Amino acid sequence: MYSSRSEAHQHEKRRRKKRFRLLLTVNLMIVGLIVVLIAVWASAEDGGLFHKNNKPQTEESAAAGHSPDPTNSSAGGNSSAEASPEASAAPIETSAADNGNASGADNGGTKEDNSSGQSDPSTTPLGGSSSSGGASGDTVSLAFVGDILLAESVGDMMKQYGDDYPYKEALFHLSEPDLTAANLEYPVTNRGIPAEDKQFVFKGDAGALPALRDSGIDIVTLANNHTLDQGVEGLMDTMTHLNKAGINHVGAGKNDTEAFAPVIKEANGIKVAYIGVSKVVPTGDWKADKNRAGVAETYDTTRTKAAIKKAKEKADLVVVMVHWGIEKAETPEQYQRDFAREYIDSGADLVIGSHPHVLQGFEQYKGKWIAYSLGNFIFSAYPKGATADTGVLNAVCTKSGDCDLKFDPMNNNLAQPKPVDGDKAKTLLDHLTALSFGAKVRGDGTIAAK
């Protein structure tokens, strides 16, 4: 069953793209004028810049500086990184899902580099860099991030600094790709009955969703072990609020048919189907059934494989977002590797994992990529150790399903993922290589089979 994202949202994305291109043009003109003025001034000085005895002078510009990670509990000193200028075409986006995404009436807000990125994959041959993608019309650029919890300590930071605070340093990375997806790990509701016998039970306010949408997030999976923290009532509220905000969702529904149904979105003439499933379900009554609302489970791969095959009949690419594994474990369980292969054998082009709250490695199987866990993205204001390592995974894919991957490394501190470079980036990327199977993460973040 198909549902379209609001025309108003799409118009806003295209308007943003045009504004960024205009901003880029103006900035280049200003830089050019400054260079000319400097050259004129220098040439007037003793011998001048262009004097025949002067050797050519070159200057390497440093990569865009990132604000140092704050080390105290006050976020007030966090300077937000300016979004890099983007040269990309707004994606033409249509969605398909049985969640009946509403028209997104709230979409009047600004979507800064928004567009769940909508980048036009036009220049990067390998791995949709967060600043560009592949050739427009020939490829689609997809981005993925890990777990998002806009409540608890993160909610406290947002109340203090604004709903858009968590995305300020990563905004460009989220909004540049054509489509951006995440794991939303909490119910969006102000009511419900808290789940029993659980160590952590979450809920968050719907007021946080417009900023999430405007950050560039297009689609979220609800197939996880927190979606029903406030019962079926909380789940139904979550889907209603996401629909109203114009954010597509998969992996849960009012019955199993709806929970397993894909959302199909189109960008650059390529249809991408998203499916969400979970192998982490607290109790059996969380599983969606014929007459019961809940999540799509994958303890048995039969339903998931059937959903993949059905989606493949309607879309060019199929992405499976799966909740699995063991929390804090950096190595996937053997069943994760087995399940991923079954998904790919059934027609999946990308398998994107979540739940461990830490990064796990990558693997290629039959030319298709598996990301076992993208860890946390925005989950706590005070993450420790490996739970603070995060990033944005970019995939530039052809219509036939060939994808080039790139990982933009980040560190999360005070509920704000920030890009890292230099030694910090190298350490994180080298660690991902060590965790991967037959794959290497290069110094620029591109991922290749060994």
PDB file of C-alpha atoms in Angstrom, residues 16-29 84-86:
ATOM      1  CA  ARG A  16      16.394  24.531   0.407  1.00  0.00           C
ATOM      2  CA  LYS A  17      18.525  23.020  -2.313  1.00  0.00           C
ATOM      3  CA  LYS A  18      18.170  26.097  -4.478  1.00  0.00           C
ATOM      4  CA  ARG A  19      19.056  28.309  -1.539  1.00  0.00           C
ATOM      5  CA  PHE A  20      22.207  26.327  -0.820  1.00  0.00           C
ATOM      6  CA  ARG A  21      23.288  26.483  -4.431  1.00  0.00           C
ATOM      7  CA  LEU A  22      22.731  30.241  -4.393  1.00  0.00           C
ATOM      8  CA  LEU A  23      24.653  30.517  -1.128  1.00  0.00           C
ATOM      9  CA  LEU A  24      27.505  28.507  -2.615  1.00  0.00           C
ATOM     10  CA  THR A  25      27.620  30.765  -5.680  1.00  0.00           C
ATOM     11  CA  VAL A  26      27.633  33.941  -3.583  1.00  0.00           C
ATOM     12  CA  ASN A  27      30.362  32.561  -1.302  1.00  0.00           C
ATOM     13  CA  LEU A  28      32.544  31.635  -4.276  1.00  0.00           C
ATOM     14  CA  MET A  29      32.099  35.104  -5.752  1.00  0.00           C
ATOM     15  CA  SER A  84      28.813  22.921   4.314  1.00  0.00           C
ATOM     16  CA  PRO A  85      27.568  24.265   1.013  1.00  0.00           C
ATOM     17  CA  GLU A  86      25.943  21.519  -0.988  1.00  0.00           C
TER      18      GLU A  86
END
